[in-house]
PDB file of C-alpha atoms in Angstrom:
ATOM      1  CA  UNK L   1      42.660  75.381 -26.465  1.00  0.00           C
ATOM      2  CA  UNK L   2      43.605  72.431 -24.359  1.00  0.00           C
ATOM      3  CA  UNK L   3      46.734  70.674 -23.222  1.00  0.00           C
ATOM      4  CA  UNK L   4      47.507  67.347 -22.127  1.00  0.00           C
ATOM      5  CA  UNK L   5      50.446  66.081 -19.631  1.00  0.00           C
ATOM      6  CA  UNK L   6      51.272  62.435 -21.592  1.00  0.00           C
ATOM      7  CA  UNK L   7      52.002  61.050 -17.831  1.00  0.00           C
ATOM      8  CA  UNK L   8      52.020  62.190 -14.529  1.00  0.00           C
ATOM      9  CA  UNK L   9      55.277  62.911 -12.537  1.00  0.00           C
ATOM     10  CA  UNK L  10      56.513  62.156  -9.251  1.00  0.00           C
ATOM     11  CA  UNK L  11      56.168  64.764  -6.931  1.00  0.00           C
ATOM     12  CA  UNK L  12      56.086  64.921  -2.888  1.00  0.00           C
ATOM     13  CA  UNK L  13      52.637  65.304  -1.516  1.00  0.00           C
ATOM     14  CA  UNK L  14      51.145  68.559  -1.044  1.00  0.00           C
ATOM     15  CA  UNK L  15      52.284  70.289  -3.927  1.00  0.00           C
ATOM     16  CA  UNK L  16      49.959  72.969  -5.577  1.00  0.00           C
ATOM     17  CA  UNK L  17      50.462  74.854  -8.929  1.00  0.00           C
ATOM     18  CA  UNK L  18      52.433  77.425 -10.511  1.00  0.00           C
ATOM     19  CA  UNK L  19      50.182  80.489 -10.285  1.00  0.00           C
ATOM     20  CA  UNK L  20      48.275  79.464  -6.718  1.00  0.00           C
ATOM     21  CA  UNK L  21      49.924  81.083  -3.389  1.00  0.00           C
ATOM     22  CA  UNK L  22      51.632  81.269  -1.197  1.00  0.00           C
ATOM     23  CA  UNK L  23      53.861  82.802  -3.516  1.00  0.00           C
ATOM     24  CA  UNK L  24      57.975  82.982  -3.517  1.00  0.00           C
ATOM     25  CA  UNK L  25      59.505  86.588  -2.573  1.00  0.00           C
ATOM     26  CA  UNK L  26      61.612  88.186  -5.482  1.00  0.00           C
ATOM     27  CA  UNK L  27      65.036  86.812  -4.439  1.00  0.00           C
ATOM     28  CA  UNK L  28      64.506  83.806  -3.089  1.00  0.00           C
ATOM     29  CA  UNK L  29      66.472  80.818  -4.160  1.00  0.00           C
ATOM     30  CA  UNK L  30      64.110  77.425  -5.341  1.00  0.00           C
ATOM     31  CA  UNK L  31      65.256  74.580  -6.796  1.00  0.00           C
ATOM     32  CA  UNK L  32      64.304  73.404 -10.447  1.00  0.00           C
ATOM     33  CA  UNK L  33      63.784  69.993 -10.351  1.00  0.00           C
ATOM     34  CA  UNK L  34      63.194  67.588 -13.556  1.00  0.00           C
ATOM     35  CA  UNK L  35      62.119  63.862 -12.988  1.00  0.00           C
ATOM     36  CA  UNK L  36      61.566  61.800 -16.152  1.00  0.00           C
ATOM     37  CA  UNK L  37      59.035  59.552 -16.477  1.00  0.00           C
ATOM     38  CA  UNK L  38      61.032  57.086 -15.139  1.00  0.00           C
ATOM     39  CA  UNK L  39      62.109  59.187 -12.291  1.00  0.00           C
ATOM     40  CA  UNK L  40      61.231  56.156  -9.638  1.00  0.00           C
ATOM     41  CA  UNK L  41      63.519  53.514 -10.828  1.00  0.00           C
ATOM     42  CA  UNK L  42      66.490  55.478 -10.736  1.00  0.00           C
ATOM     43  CA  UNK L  43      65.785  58.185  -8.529  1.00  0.00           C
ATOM     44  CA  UNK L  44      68.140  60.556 -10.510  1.00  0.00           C
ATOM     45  CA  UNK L  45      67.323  64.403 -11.496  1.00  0.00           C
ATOM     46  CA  UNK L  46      68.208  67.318 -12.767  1.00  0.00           C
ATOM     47  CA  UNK L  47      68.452  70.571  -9.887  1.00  0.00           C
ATOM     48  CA  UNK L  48      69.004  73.591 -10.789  1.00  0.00           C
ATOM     49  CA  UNK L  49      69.607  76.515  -8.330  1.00  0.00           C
ATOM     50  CA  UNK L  50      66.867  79.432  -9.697  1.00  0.00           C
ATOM     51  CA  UNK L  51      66.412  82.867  -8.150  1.00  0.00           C
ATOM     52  CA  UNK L  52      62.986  84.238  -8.354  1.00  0.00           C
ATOM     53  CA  UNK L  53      62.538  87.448  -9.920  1.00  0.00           C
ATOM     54  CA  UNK L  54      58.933  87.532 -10.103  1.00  0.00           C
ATOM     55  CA  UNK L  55      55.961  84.990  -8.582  1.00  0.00           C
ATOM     56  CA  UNK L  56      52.034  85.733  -8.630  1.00  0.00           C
ATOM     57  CA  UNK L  57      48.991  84.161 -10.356  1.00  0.00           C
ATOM     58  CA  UNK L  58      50.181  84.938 -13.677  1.00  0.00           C
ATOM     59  CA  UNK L  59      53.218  83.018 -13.315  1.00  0.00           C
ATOM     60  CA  UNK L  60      56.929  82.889 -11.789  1.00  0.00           C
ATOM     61  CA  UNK L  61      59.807  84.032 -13.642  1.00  0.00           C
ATOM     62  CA  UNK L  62      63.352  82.616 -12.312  1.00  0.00           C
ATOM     63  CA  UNK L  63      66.646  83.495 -13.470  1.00  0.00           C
ATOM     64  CA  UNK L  64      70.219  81.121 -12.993  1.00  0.00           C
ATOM     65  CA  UNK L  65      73.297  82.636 -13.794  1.00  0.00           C
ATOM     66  CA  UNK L  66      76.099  80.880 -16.470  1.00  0.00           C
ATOM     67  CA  UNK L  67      78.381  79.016 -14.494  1.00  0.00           C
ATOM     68  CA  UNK L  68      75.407  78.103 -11.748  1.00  0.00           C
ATOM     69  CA  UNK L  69      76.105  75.050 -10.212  1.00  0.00           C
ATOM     70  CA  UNK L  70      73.975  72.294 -10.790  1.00  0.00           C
ATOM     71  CA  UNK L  71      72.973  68.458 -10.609  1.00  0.00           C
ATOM     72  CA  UNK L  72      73.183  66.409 -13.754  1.00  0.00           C
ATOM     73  CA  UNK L  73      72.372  63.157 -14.151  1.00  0.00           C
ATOM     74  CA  UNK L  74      74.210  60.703 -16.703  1.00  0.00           C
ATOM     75  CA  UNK L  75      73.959  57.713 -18.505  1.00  0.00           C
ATOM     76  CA  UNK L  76      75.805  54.413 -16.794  1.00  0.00           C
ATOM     77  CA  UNK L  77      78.535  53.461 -19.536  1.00  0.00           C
ATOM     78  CA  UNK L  78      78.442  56.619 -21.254  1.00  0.00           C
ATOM     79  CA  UNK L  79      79.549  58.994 -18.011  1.00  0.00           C
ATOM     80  CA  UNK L  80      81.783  60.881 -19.819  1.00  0.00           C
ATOM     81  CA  UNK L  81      79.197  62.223 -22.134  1.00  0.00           C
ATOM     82  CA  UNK L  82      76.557  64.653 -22.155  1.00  0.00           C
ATOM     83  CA  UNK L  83      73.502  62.284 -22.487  1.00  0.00           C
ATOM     84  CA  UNK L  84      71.974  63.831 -25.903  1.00  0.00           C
ATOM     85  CA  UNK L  85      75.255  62.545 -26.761  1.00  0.00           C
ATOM     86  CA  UNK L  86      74.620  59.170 -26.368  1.00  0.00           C
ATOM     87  CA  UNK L  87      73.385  56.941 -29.696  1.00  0.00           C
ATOM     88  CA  UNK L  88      69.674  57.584 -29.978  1.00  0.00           C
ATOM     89  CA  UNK L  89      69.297  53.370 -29.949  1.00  0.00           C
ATOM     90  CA  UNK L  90      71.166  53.318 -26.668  1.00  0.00           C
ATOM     91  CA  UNK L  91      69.307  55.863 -24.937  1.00  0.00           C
ATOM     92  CA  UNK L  92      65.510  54.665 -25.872  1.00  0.00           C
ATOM     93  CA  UNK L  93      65.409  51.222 -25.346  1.00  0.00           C
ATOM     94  CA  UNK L  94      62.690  49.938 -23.558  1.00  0.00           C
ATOM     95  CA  UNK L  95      62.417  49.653 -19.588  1.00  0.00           C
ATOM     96  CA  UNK L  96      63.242  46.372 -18.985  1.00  0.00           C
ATOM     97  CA  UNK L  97      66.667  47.323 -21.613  1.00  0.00           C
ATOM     98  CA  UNK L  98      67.189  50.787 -20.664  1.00  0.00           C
ATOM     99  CA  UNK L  99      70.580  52.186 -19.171  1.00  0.00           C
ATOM    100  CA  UNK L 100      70.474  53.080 -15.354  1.00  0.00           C
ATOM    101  CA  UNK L 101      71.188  56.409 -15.073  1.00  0.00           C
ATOM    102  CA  UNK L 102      73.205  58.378 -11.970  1.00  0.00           C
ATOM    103  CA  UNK L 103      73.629  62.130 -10.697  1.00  0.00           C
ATOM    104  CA  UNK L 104      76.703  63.892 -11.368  1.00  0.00           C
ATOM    105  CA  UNK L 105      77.823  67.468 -11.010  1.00  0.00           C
ATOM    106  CA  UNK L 106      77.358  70.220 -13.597  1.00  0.00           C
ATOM    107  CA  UNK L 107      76.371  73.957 -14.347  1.00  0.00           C
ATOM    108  CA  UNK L 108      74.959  76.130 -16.602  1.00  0.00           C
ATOM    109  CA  UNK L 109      76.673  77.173 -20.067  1.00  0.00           C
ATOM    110  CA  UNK L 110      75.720  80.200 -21.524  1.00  0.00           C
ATOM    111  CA  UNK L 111      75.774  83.674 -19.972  1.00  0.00           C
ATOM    112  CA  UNK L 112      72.241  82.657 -18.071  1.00  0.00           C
ATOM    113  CA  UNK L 113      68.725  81.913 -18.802  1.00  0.00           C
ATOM    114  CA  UNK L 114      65.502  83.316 -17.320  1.00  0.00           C
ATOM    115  CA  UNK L 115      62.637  80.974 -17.346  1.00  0.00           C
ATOM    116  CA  UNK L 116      59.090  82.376 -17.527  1.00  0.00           C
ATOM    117  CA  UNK L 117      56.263  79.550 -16.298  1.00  0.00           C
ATOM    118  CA  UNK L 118      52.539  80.223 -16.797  1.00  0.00           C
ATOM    119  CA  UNK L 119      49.992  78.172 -14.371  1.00  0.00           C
ATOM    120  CA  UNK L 120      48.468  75.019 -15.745  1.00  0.00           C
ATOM    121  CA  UNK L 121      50.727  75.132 -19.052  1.00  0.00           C
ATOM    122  CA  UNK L 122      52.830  71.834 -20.349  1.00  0.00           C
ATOM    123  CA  UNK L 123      55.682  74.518 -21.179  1.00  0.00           C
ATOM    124  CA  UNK L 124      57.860  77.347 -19.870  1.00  0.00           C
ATOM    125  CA  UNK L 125      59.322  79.677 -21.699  1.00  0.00           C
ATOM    126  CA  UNK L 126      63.528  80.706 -21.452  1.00  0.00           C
ATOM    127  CA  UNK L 127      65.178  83.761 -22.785  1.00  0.00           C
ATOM    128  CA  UNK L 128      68.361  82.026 -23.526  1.00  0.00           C
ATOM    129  CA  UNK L 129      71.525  84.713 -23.537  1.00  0.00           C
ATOM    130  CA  UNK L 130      74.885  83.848 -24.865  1.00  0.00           C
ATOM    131  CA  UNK L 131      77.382  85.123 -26.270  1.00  0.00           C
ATOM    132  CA  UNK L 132      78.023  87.169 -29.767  1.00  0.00           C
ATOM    133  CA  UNK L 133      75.692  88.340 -31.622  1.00  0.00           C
ATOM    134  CA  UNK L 134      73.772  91.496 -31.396  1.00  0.00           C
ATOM    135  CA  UNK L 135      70.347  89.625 -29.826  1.00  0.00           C
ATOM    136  CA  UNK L 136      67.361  89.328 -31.399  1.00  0.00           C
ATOM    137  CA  UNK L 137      64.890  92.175 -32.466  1.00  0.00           C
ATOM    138  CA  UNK L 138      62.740  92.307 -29.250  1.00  0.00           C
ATOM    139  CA  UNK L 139      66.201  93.145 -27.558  1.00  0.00           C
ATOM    140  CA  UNK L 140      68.183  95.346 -29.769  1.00  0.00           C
ATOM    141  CA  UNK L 141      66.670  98.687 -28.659  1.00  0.00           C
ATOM    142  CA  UNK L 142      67.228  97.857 -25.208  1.00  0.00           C
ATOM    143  CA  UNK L 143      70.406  95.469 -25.680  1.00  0.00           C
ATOM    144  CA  UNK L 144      72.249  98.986 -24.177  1.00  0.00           C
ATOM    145  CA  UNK L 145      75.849  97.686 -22.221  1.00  0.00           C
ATOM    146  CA  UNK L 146      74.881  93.788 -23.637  1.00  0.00           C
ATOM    147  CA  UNK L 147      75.303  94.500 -27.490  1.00  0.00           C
ATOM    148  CA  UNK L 148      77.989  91.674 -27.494  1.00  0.00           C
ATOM    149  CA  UNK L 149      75.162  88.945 -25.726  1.00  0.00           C
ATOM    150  CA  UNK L 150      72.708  87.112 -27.992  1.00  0.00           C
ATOM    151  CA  UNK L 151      69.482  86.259 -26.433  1.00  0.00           C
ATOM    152  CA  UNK L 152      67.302  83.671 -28.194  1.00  0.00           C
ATOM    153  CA  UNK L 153      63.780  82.978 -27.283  1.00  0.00           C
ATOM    154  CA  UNK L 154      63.333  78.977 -26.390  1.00  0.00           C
ATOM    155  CA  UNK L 155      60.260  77.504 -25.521  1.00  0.00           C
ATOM    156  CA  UNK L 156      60.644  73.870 -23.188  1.00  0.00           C
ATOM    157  CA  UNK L 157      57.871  71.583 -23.530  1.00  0.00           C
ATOM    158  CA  UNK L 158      57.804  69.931 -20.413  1.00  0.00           C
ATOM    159  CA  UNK L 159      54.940  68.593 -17.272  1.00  0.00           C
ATOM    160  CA  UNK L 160      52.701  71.101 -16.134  1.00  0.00           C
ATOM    161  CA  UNK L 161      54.497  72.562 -12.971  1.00  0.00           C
ATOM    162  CA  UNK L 162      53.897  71.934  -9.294  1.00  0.00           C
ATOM    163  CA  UNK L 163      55.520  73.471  -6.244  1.00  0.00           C
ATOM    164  CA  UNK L 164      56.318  73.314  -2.963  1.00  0.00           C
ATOM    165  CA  UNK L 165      57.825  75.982  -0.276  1.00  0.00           C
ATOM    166  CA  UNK L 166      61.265  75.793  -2.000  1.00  0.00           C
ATOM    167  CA  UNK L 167      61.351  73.668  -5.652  1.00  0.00           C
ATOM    168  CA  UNK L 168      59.610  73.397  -8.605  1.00  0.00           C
ATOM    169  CA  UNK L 169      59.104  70.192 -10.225  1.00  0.00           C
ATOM    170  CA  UNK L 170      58.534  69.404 -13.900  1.00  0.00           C
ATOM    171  CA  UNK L 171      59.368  66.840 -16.803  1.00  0.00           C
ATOM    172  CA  UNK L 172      61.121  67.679 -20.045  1.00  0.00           C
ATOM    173  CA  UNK L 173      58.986  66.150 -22.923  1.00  0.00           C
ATOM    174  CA  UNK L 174      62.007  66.218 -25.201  1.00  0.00           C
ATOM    175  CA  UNK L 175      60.528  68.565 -27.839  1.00  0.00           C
ATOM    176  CA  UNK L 176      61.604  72.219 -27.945  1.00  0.00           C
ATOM    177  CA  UNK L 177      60.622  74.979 -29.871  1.00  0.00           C
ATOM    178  CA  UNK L 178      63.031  77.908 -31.145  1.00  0.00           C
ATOM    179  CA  UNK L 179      62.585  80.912 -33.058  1.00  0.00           C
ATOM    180  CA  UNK L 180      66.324  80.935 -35.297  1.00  0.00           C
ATOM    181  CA  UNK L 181      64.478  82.725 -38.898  1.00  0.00           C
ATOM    182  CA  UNK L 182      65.865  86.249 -38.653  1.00  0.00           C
ATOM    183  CA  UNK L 183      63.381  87.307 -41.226  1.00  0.00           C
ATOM    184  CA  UNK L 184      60.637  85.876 -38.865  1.00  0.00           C
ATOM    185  CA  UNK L 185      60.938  86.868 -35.628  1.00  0.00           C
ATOM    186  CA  UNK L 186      58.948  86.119 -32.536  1.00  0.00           C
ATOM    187  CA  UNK L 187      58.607  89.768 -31.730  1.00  0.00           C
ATOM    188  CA  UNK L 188      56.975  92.072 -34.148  1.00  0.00           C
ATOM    189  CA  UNK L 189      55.451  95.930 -33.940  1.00  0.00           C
ATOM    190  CA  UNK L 190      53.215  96.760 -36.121  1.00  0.00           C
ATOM    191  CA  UNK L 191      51.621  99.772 -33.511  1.00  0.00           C
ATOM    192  CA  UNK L 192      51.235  97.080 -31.518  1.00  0.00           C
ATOM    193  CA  UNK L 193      53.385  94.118 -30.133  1.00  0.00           C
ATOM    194  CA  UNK L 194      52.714  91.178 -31.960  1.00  0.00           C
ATOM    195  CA  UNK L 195      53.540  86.913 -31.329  1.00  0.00           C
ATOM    196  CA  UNK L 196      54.685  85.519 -34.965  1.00  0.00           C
ATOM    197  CA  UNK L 197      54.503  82.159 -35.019  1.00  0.00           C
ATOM    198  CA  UNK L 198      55.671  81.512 -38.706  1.00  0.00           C
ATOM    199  CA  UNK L 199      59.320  81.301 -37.810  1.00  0.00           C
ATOM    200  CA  UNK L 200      59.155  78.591 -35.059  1.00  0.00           C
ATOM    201  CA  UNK L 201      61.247  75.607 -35.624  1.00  0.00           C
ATOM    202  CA  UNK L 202      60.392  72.367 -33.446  1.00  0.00           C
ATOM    203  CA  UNK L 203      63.932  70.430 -32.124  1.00  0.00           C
ATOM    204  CA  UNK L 204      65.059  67.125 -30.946  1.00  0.00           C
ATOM    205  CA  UNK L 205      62.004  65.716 -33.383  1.00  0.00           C
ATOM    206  CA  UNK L 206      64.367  62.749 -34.160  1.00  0.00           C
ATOM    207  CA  UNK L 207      64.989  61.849 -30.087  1.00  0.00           C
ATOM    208  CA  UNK L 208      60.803  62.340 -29.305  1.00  0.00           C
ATOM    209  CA  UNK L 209      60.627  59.555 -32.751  1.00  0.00           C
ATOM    210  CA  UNK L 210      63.463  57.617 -31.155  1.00  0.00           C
ATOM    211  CA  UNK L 211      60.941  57.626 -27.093  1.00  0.00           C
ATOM    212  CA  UNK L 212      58.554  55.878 -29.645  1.00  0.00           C
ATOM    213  CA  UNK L 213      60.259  53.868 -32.266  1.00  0.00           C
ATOM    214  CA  UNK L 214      62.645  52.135 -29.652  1.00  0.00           C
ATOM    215  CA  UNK L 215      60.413  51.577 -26.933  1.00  0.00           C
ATOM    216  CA  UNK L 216      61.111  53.945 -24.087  1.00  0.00           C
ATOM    217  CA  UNK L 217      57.682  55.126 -24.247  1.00  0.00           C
ATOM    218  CA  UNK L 218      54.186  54.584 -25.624  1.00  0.00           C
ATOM    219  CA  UNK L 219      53.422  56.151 -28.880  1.00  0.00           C
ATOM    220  CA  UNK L 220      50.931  57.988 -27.546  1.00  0.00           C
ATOM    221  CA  UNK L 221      53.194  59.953 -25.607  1.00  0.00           C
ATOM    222  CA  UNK L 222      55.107  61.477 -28.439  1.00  0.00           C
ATOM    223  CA  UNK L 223      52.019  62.539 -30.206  1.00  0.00           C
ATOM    224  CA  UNK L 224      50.572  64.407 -27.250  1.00  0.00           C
ATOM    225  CA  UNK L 225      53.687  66.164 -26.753  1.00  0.00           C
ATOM    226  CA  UNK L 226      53.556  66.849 -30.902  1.00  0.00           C
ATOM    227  CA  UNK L 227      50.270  68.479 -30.077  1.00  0.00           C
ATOM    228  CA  UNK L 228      50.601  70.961 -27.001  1.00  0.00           C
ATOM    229  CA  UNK L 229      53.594  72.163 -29.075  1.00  0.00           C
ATOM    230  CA  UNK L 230      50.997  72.561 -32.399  1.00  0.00           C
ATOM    231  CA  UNK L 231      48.428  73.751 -29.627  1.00  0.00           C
ATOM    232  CA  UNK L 232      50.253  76.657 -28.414  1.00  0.00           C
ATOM    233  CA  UNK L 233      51.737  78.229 -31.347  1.00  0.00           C
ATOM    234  CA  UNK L 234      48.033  77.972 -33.097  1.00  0.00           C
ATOM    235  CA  UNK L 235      47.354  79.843 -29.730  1.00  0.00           C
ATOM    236  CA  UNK L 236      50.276  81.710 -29.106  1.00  0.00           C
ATOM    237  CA  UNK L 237      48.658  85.582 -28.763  1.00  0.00           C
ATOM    238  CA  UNK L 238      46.839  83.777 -25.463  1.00  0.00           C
ATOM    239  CA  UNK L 239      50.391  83.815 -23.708  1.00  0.00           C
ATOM    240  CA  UNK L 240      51.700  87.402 -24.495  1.00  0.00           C
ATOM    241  CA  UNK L 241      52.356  87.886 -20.192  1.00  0.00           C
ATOM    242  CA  UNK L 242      54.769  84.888 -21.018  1.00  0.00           C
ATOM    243  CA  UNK L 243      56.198  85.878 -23.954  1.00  0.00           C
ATOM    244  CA  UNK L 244      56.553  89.950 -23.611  1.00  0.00           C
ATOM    245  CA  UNK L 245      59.754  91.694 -24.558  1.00  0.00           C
ATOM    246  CA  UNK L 246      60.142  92.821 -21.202  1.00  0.00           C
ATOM    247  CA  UNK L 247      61.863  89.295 -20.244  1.00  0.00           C
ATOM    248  CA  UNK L 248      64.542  89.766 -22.286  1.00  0.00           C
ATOM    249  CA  UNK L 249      65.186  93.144 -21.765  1.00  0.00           C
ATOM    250  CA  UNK L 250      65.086  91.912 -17.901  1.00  0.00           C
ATOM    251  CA  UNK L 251      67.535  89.231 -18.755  1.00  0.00           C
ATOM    252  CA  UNK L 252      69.925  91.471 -20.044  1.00  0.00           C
ATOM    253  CA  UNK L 253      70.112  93.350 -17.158  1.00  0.00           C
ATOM    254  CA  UNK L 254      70.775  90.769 -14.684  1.00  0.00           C
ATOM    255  CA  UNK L 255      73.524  89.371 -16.695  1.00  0.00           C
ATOM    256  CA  UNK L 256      74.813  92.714 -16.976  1.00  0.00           C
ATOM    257  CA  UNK L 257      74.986  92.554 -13.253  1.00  0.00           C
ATOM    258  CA  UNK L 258      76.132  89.240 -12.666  1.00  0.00           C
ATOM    259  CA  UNK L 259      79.990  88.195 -13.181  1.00  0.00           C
ATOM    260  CA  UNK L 260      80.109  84.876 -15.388  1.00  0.00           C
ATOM    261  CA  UNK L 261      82.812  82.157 -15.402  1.00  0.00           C
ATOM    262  CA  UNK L 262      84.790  81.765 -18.716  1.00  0.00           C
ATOM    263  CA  UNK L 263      83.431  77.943 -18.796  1.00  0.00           C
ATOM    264  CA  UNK L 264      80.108  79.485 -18.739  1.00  0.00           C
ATOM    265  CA  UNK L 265      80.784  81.099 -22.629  1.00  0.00           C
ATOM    266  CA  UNK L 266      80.628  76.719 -23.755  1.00  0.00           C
ATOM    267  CA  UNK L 267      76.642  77.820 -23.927  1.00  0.00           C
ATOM    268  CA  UNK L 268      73.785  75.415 -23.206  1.00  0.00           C
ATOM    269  CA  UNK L 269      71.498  74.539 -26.231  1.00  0.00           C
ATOM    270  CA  UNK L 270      73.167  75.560 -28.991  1.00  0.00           C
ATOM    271  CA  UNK L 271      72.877  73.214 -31.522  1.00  0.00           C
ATOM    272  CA  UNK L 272      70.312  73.004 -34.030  1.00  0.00           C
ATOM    273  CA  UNK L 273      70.075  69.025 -35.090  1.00  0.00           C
ATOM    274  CA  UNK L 274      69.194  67.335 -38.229  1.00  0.00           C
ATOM    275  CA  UNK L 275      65.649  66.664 -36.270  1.00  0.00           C
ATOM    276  CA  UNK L 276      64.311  70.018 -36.695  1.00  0.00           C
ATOM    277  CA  UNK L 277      61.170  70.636 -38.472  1.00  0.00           C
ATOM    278  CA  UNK L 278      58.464  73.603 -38.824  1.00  0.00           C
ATOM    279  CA  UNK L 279      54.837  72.790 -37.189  1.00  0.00           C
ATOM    280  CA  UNK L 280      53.269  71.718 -40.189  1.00  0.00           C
ATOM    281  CA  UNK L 281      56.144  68.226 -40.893  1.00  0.00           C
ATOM    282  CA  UNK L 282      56.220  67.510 -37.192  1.00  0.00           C
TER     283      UNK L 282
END
C-alpha cells in the first residue's frame, strides 16, 4: 500500500505529524486549517474551530458542532456564492487566469461532523450527521434519543496532516468518497465487523477533471489523487481504528448533547453531483 501527497502544502515550520506527540488533551479546542495549493498567492483558508475528543499515535478524532463558526474563503466576483457554485470553467483556469480568492465568515451546516485522522494518511475520515433519516446501519442499534439524525460515513481526500500546538493543517484534493447504497453498506457483521467497499461512490469527479482539463493544475495531480482514493478502498480492512462503528455511535452522543442553531439543519455536503462514479470508471 502506498500513498502519495500530489504537492506539498504550506505549513509554519516545526510542524510534526498526526500520530507523533505531544499530543492534544480531550477538550481542547485546535483549529482546522485548509490551504490549497495555491495557498501563497492569496493567503486565504478555510478554519474551522474543532474540539478534540481523542489524540494518540493512532490518530486524533475532533468533533465541530452545526452552527460552529467558521472562516470561509470565496471567490472575487462570485462572493455571494458558495464556491462549488461557481462555473467549473471559472473556477479552474490556470494561475496566471485564475480568480483571487478572499476570507469571509461562515459555519457549519448539518447537526455536526466528527473527523477521524490516521498518521501519515492523504485522507480523514467524517461521520457526517444531519438531519432525518433513521442513520445508517452501523448506527441504528445505538441511534437511541438520535433516531430522527442521519449520519453518513464521508471519507475527505485531502494532504497528509501536520500539526502544531494548536491547528492542524491539510489540503482538500477535491475528490470525496461516500457510502449512499443502502444495500451496501460500509458497516457489515457477519460475527465479525466487516469494511465493504462495494458501495463506495467517488464525488466531485467532474471538478478533479475540470483542476486538469482547464489548467489549474498538472494532470498528474488529479491522477494521484484518483489513486490514494483506489489505494485505500483496495486496502480499506488496514484502517478499521479509523473507520469503527464506535465514531458514529460517539457522534451521536455529542450531538445529543450539544444545542444546534436552526441554520445549522441547511446541512453541509449534501448533494450528490452528476460527477459521481464507482472506483472502477474513475
Amino acid at each position: 500500500m502506498e500513498f502519495t501527497d500530489p504537492y506539498e502544502i504550506d505549513v509554519p515550520p516545526g510542524t510534526r505529524h498526526v500520530g507523533d506527540g505531544p499530543f492534544w488533551m480531550p477538550g481542547d479546542t485546535v483549529t482546522w486549517s485548509f490551504r490549497r495549493f495555491d495557498f501563497d498567492r492569496d493567503h486565504a483558508e478555510v478554519r474551522r474551530p474543532m474540539h478534540v475528543i481523542e489524540d494518540g499515535p493512532t490518530g486524533a478524532v475532533l468533533w465541530m458542532a452545526g452552527g460552529t463558526e467558521t472562516v470561509d474563503t470565496r471567490i472575487v466576483g462570485w462572493e455571494d456564492s458558495n464556491p462549488h457554485d461557481v462555473p467549473l470553467k471559472e473556477r479552474f483556469r490556470p494561475s496566471a487566469e485564475a480568480p483571487r480568492r478572499i476570507k469571509a465568515p461562515g459555519s457549519w451546516r448539518g447537526l455536526g461532523v466528527l473527523k477521524i485522522v490516521p498518521p501519515r494518511v492523504p485522507f480523514s475520515v467524517w461521520v457526517l450527521l444531519k438531519p432525518g433519516g433513521a442513520g445508517s446501519a452501523a448506527g441504528d442499534a445505538a441511534a437511541g434519543g438520535s433516531a430522527g439524525v442521519r449520519a453518513d460515513w464521508y471519507v475527505n481526500l485531502e494532504a497528509t496532516h501536520r500539526r502544531t500546538g494548536d491547528t492542524l493543517f491539510t489540503s482538500d484534493h477535491i475528490l470525496d468518497i461516500t457510502f449512499p447504497v443502502a444495500s451496501m453498506p460500509l458497516h457489515t457483521t457477519s460475527g465479525r465487523a466487516i469494511l465493504n467497499p462495494n458501495g463506495a461512490v467517488f464525488k466531485d469527479v467532474d471538478e478533479l477533471a475540470a483542476a486538469a482539463n482547464y489548467g489549474a493544475w498538472p494532470r498528474e495531480w488529479s491522477n494521484i489523487i484518483r489513486r490514494n482514493g483506489s489505494e485505500l478502498l483496495d486496502h480499506l480492512g488496514e484502517f478499521t481504528w479509523a473507520f469503527d462503528p464506535k465514531w458514529e455511535t460517539k457522534a451521536r452522543e455529542i450531538a445529543t448533547e450539544s444545542s444546534v442553531s436552526d441554520s445549522s439543519q441547511n446541512q453541509e455536503h449534501h448533494r450528490i453531483r452528476n460527477g459521481c462514479y464507482n472506483k472502477d470508471w474513475i
